[in-house]
PDB file of C-alpha atoms in Angstrom:
ATOM      1  CA  VAL A   1     122.270 129.183  77.420  1.00 43.00           C
ATOM      2  CA  TRP A   2     119.981 126.831  79.310  1.00 47.00           C
ATOM      3  CA  ARG A   3     118.330 128.126  82.447  1.00 52.00           C
ATOM      4  CA  SER A   4     117.818 125.891  85.462  1.00 53.00           C
ATOM      5  CA  ALA A   5     114.058 125.585  84.851  1.00 52.00           C
ATOM      6  CA  ASP A   6     114.673 124.694  81.206  1.00 53.00           C
ATOM      7  CA  LEU A   7     117.133 121.978  82.209  1.00 52.00           C
ATOM      8  CA  GLU A   8     114.609 120.571  84.687  1.00 59.00           C
ATOM      9  CA  LEU A   9     111.909 120.351  82.012  1.00 65.00           C
ATOM     10  CA  ARG A  10     114.316 118.972  79.452  1.00 70.00           C
ATOM     11  CA  GLY A  11     115.425 116.259  81.892  1.00 71.00           C
ATOM     12  CA  ARG A  12     111.836 115.305  82.685  1.00 71.00           C
ATOM     13  CA  ALA A  13     110.965 115.221  78.986  1.00 76.00           C
ATOM     14  CA  THR A  14     113.952 112.979  78.235  1.00 77.00           C
ATOM     15  CA  ILE A  15     112.987 110.543  80.998  1.00 76.00           C
ATOM     16  CA  LEU A  16     109.354 110.484  79.870  1.00 71.00           C
ATOM     17  CA  LYS A  17     110.402 109.889  76.262  1.00 76.00           C
ATOM     18  CA  GLY A  18     112.793 107.128  77.373  1.00 76.00           C
ATOM     19  CA  ASN A  19     110.068 105.411  79.401  1.00 68.00           C
ATOM     20  CA  LEU A  20     107.559 105.681  76.561  1.00 76.00           C
ATOM     21  CA  LEU A  21     110.004 104.335  73.989  1.00 76.00           C
ATOM     22  CA  SER A  22     111.038 101.476  76.245  1.00 76.00           C
ATOM     23  CA  ALA A  23     107.427 100.351  76.598  1.00 74.00           C
ATOM     24  CA  LYS A  24     107.378  99.081  73.002  1.00 76.00           C
ATOM     25  CA  SER A  25     109.620  96.295  71.791  1.00 75.00           C
ATOM     26  CA  ALA A  26     110.363  98.106  68.512  1.00 78.00           C
ATOM     27  CA  THR A  27     111.800 101.149  70.315  1.00 79.00           C
ATOM     28  CA  VAL A  28     113.075  99.678  73.587  1.00 81.00           C
ATOM     29  CA  GLU A  29     116.732 100.203  72.650  1.00 87.00           C
ATOM     30  CA  GLN A  30     116.107 103.895  71.949  1.00 87.00           C
ATOM     31  CA  GLY A  31     114.378 104.256  75.296  1.00 85.00           C
ATOM     32  CA  LYS A  32     117.165 102.399  77.047  1.00 87.00           C
ATOM     33  CA  ALA A  33     119.749 104.722  75.463  1.00 88.00           C
ATOM     34  CA  LEU A  34     117.910 107.852  76.623  1.00 86.00           C
ATOM     35  CA  LEU A  35     117.525 106.534  80.166  1.00 88.00           C
ATOM     36  CA  THR A  36     121.185 105.509  80.277  1.00 89.00           C
ATOM     37  CA  GLU A  37     122.164 108.996  79.128  1.00 88.00           C
ATOM     38  CA  MET A  38     120.093 110.534  81.937  1.00 86.00           C
ATOM     39  CA  SER A  39     121.274 108.169  84.659  1.00 90.00           C
ATOM     40  CA  GLU A  40     124.970 107.721  83.904  1.00 91.00           C
ATOM     41  CA  GLY A  41     125.710 109.447  80.614  1.00 86.00           C
ATOM     42  CA  PRO A  42     126.441 113.015  79.589  1.00 83.00           C
ATOM     43  CA  GLN A  43     122.994 114.351  80.534  1.00 83.00           C
ATOM     44  CA  ALA A  44     123.341 112.995  84.064  1.00 84.00           C
ATOM     45  CA  LYS A  45     125.686 115.868  84.909  1.00 85.00           C
ATOM     46  CA  GLY A  46     122.878 118.384  84.418  1.00 82.00           C
ATOM     47  CA  ALA A  47     120.160 116.220  85.951  1.00 85.00           C
ATOM     48  CA  SER A  48     118.982 116.394  89.531  1.00 88.00           C
ATOM     49  CA  PRO A  49     119.484 113.326  91.726  1.00 93.00           C
ATOM     50  CA  ALA A  50     115.723 112.704  91.575  1.00 92.00           C
ATOM     51  CA  GLN A  51     115.828 112.740  87.773  1.00 90.00           C
ATOM     52  CA  GLN A  52     118.780 110.383  87.713  1.00 93.00           C
ATOM     53  CA  ALA A  53     116.929 108.078  90.126  1.00 94.00           C
ATOM     54  CA  GLU A  54     113.864 108.116  87.882  1.00 92.00           C
ATOM     55  CA  ALA A  55     116.041 107.202  84.899  1.00 92.00           C
ATOM     56  CA  PHE A  56     117.569 104.318  86.875  1.00 94.00           C
ATOM     57  CA  MET A  57     114.056 103.101  87.758  1.00 92.00           C
ATOM     58  CA  GLY A  58     113.153 103.174  84.063  1.00 92.00           C
ATOM     59  CA  ARG A  59     116.235 101.111  83.315  1.00 92.00           C
ATOM     60  CA  ALA A  60     115.246  98.687  86.078  1.00 93.00           C
ATOM     61  CA  GLU A  61     111.844  98.193  84.441  1.00 90.00           C
ATOM     62  CA  ILE A  62     113.563  97.480  81.119  1.00 91.00           C
ATOM     63  CA  ALA A  63     115.837  94.963  82.852  1.00 92.00           C
ATOM     64  CA  ILE A  64     112.814  93.207  84.365  1.00 90.00           C
ATOM     65  CA  SER A  65     111.203  92.971  80.941  1.00 88.00           C
ATOM     66  CA  ALA A  66     114.408  91.386  79.665  1.00 89.00           C
ATOM     67  CA  ARG A  67     114.423  89.031  82.693  1.00 92.00           C
ATOM     68  CA  SER A  68     117.736  90.461  83.808  1.00 92.00           C
ATOM     69  CA  TYR A  69     116.828  90.526  87.483  1.00 93.00           C
ATOM     70  CA  PRO A  70     120.287  91.132  89.005  1.00 94.00           C
ATOM     71  CA  GLU A  71     120.700  94.144  86.719  1.00 94.00           C
ATOM     72  CA  ALA A  72     117.234  95.385  87.721  1.00 93.00           C
ATOM     73  CA  MET A  73     118.177  95.164  91.390  1.00 94.00           C
ATOM     74  CA  ARG A  74     121.434  97.020  90.707  1.00 95.00           C
ATOM     75  CA  PHE A  75     119.508  99.847  89.040  1.00 95.00           C
ATOM     76  CA  LEU A  76     117.029  99.907  91.933  1.00 94.00           C
ATOM     77  CA  GLY A  77     119.899 100.243  94.397  1.00 95.00           C
ATOM     78  CA  ALA A  78     121.454 103.049  92.351  1.00 96.00           C
ATOM     79  CA  ALA A  79     118.144 104.933  92.265  1.00 95.00           C
ATOM     80  CA  VAL A  80     117.597 104.703  96.022  1.00 96.00           C
ATOM     81  CA  ALA A  81     121.216 105.654  96.746  1.00 96.00           C
ATOM     82  CA  LEU A  82     120.708 108.930  94.874  1.00 96.00           C
ATOM     83  CA  VAL A  83     117.647 110.031  96.877  1.00 96.00           C
ATOM     84  CA  PRO A  84     117.397 107.828  99.988  1.00 95.00           C
ATOM     85  CA  GLN A  85     114.963 110.192 101.744  1.00 95.00           C
ATOM     86  CA  ASN A  86     112.442 110.171  98.884  1.00 94.00           C
ATOM     87  CA  ARG A  87     109.313 108.516 100.254  1.00 94.00           C
ATOM     88  CA  ALA A  88     107.685 107.816  96.874  1.00 93.00           C
ATOM     89  CA  LEU A  89     110.831 106.135  95.573  1.00 94.00           C
ATOM     90  CA  ARG A  90     111.070 103.995  98.712  1.00 94.00           C
ATOM     91  CA  VAL A  91     107.471 102.851  98.230  1.00 93.00           C
ATOM     92  CA  ARG A  92     108.296 101.929  94.623  1.00 92.00           C
ATOM     93  CA  ALA A  93     111.456 100.146  95.778  1.00 94.00           C
ATOM     94  CA  VAL A  94     109.454  97.982  98.200  1.00 94.00           C
ATOM     95  CA  GLU A  95     106.955  97.053  95.476  1.00 93.00           C
ATOM     96  CA  PHE A  96     109.729  96.432  92.981  1.00 93.00           C
ATOM     97  CA  ALA A  97     111.641  94.116  95.321  1.00 94.00           C
ATOM     98  CA  ILE A  98     108.480  92.193  96.214  1.00 93.00           C
ATOM     99  CA  ARG A  99     107.720  91.780  92.508  1.00 92.00           C
ATOM    100  CA  LEU A 100     111.162  90.209  92.071  1.00 93.00           C
ATOM    101  CA  ARG A 101     110.729  88.112  95.221  1.00 94.00           C
ATOM    102  CA  GLU A 102     113.691  89.861  96.823  1.00 95.00           C
ATOM    103  CA  TYR A 103     112.012  89.887 100.212  1.00 95.00           C
ATOM    104  CA  THR A 104     115.103  90.792 102.225  1.00 95.00           C
ATOM    105  CA  VAL A 105     115.626  93.876 100.061  1.00 95.00           C
ATOM    106  CA  ALA A 106     111.910  94.695 100.337  1.00 95.00           C
ATOM    107  CA  ARG A 107     112.165  94.510 104.138  1.00 94.00           C
ATOM    108  CA  GLU A 108     115.160  96.869 104.128  1.00 95.00           C
ATOM    109  CA  HIS A 109     113.315  99.427 102.020  1.00 96.00           C
ATOM    110  CA  ALA A 110     110.139  99.105 104.100  1.00 94.00           C
ATOM    111  CA  LYS A 111     112.126  99.611 107.308  1.00 95.00           C
ATOM    112  CA  ALA A 112     113.824 102.670 105.780  1.00 96.00           C
ATOM    113  CA  LEU A 113     110.393 103.984 104.804  1.00 93.00           C
ATOM    114  CA  LEU A 114     109.153 103.504 108.359  1.00 92.00           C
ATOM    115  CA  ALA A 115     112.262 105.275 109.648  1.00 95.00           C
ATOM    116  CA  LEU A 116     111.318 108.254 107.452  1.00 93.00           C
ATOM    117  CA  VAL A 117     107.632 108.223 108.441  1.00 89.00           C
ATOM    118  CA  PRO A 118     106.942 105.875 111.388  1.00 88.00           C
ATOM    119  CA  GLU A 119     103.166 105.703 110.869  1.00 84.00           C
ATOM    120  CA  ASP A 120     103.393 105.235 107.086  1.00 87.00           C
ATOM    121  CA  PRO A 121     100.851 102.581 106.073  1.00 87.00           C
ATOM    122  CA  ASP A 122     102.817 101.812 102.889  1.00 90.00           C
ATOM    123  CA  GLY A 123     105.863 100.983 105.016  1.00 90.00           C
ATOM    124  CA  THR A 124     103.817  98.755 107.302  1.00 88.00           C
ATOM    125  CA  ILE A 125     102.124  97.028 104.377  1.00 88.00           C
ATOM    126  CA  GLY A 126     105.421  96.568 102.536  1.00 91.00           C
ATOM    127  CA  LEU A 127     107.157  95.130 105.581  1.00 90.00           C
ATOM    128  CA  ALA A 128     104.288  92.745 106.246  1.00 88.00           C
ATOM    129  CA  ARG A 129     104.132  91.646 102.591  1.00 88.00           C
ATOM    130  CA  ALA A 130     107.883  90.982 102.655  1.00 92.00           C
ATOM    131  CA  LYS A 131     107.394  88.925 105.819  1.00 89.00           C
ATOM    132  CA  MET A 132     104.613  86.997 104.103  1.00 86.00           C
ATOM    133  CA  GLY A 133     106.997  86.313 101.233  1.00 89.00           C
ATOM    134  CA  THR A 134     109.451  84.714 103.657  1.00 89.00           C
ATOM    135  CA  ARG A 135     106.632  82.710 105.276  1.00 87.00           C
ATOM    136  CA  ASP A 136     106.609  84.837 108.450  1.00 85.00           C
ATOM    137  CA  THR A 137     102.827  85.010 108.478  1.00 80.00           C
ATOM    138  CA  LEU A 138     102.612  85.518 112.231  1.00 83.00           C
ATOM    139  CA  GLY A 139     105.037  88.465 112.059  1.00 83.00           C
ATOM    140  CA  ALA A 140     103.003  90.022 109.247  1.00 79.00           C
ATOM    141  CA  TYR A 141      99.780  89.489 111.186  1.00 77.00           C
ATOM    142  CA  THR A 142     101.211  91.045 114.345  1.00 81.00           C
ATOM    143  CA  ASP A 143     102.594  94.080 112.490  1.00 78.00           C
ATOM    144  CA  ARG A 144      99.291  94.755 110.817  1.00 77.00           C
ATOM    145  CA  GLN A 145      97.360  94.256 114.035  1.00 78.00           C
ATOM    146  CA  GLN A 146      99.460  96.963 115.708  1.00 80.00           C
ATOM    147  CA  ALA A 147      99.132  99.283 112.729  1.00 79.00           C
ATOM    148  CA  LEU A 148      95.350  98.859 112.641  1.00 79.00           C
ATOM    149  CA  LYS A 149      95.089  99.865 116.297  1.00 81.00           C
ATOM    150  CA  LYS A 150      96.605 103.224 115.318  1.00 82.00           C
ATOM    151  CA  GLN A 151      94.762 103.597 111.990  1.00 82.00           C
ATOM    152  CA  PRO A 152      91.584 101.502 112.114  1.00 81.00           C
ATOM    153  CA  ASP A 153      89.939 103.257 109.146  1.00 84.00           C
ATOM    154  CA  ASN A 154      92.841 102.851 106.727  1.00 80.00           C
ATOM    155  CA  ALA A 155      91.431 100.813 103.832  1.00 84.00           C
ATOM    156  CA  PRO A 156      94.729  99.448 102.418  1.00 82.00           C
ATOM    157  CA  LEU A 157      95.831  98.352 105.900  1.00 76.00           C
ATOM    158  CA  ASN A 158      92.500  96.607 106.413  1.00 76.00           C
ATOM    159  CA  PHE A 159      92.741  94.887 103.045  1.00 76.00           C
ATOM    160  CA  TRP A 160      96.289  93.643 103.548  1.00 71.00           C
ATOM    161  CA  PHE A 161      95.524  92.655 107.130  1.00 72.00           C
ATOM    162  CA  GLY A 162      93.079  90.093 105.787  1.00 67.00           C
ATOM    163  CA  VAL A 163      95.754  88.116 103.938  1.00 68.00           C
ATOM    164  CA  PRO A 164      97.771  86.897 106.952  1.00 64.00           C
ATOM    165  CA  ALA A 165      94.612  86.719 109.065  1.00 63.00           C
ATOM    166  CA  LYS A 166      93.114  84.288 106.578  1.00 69.00           C
ATOM    167  CA  GLU A 167      96.303  82.214 106.430  1.00 72.00           C
ATOM    168  CA  LEU A 168      96.364  81.978 110.215  1.00 70.00           C
ATOM    169  CA  GLY A 169      92.740  80.838 110.306  1.00 69.00           C
ATOM    170  CA  GLN A 170      91.469  84.115 111.730  1.00 66.00           C
ATOM    171  CA  GLY A 171      88.585  84.261 109.256  1.00 57.00           C
ATOM    172  CA  ALA A 172      86.484  86.550 111.434  1.00 54.00           C
ATOM    173  CA  GLU A 173      89.227  89.193 111.335  1.00 56.00           C
ATOM    174  CA  ALA A 174      89.897  88.770 107.624  1.00 50.00           C
TER     175      ALA A 174
END
């Protein structure tokens, strides 16, 4: 009989093994099978929503490697739907969507992140980067300017503030 703690560790181990196997082309199918089992297969029933979400994110990474971008976005959506209040997953979702140049999706996740934690620099940075992706440089610049007034010593905010500042010819601020 498996105890709850044992199931938790077993689920984490399966996800880790799936991610490690999927990192190598010779074992990617094995990794994909383990992650599928944890996200939608028989092991998903005993997995926590966070574990299922992690398995979906692993599958999304595999889909990106295979250049199956719509499938990657579907897996991303499934992961976020399982644990929509998970800040770390939202940050990953923003980065993931930006990587795929899905700027509208990135904006949605960044806004959801800011709804969870209004002063979150990752949400501000993600939203501004998504705006930059859609050529809304002025919007990105304005957002970062407001965020820097509240958190002037935040290094990532300062770094990312320089990108739209430079594009807008505000070299002194960049």
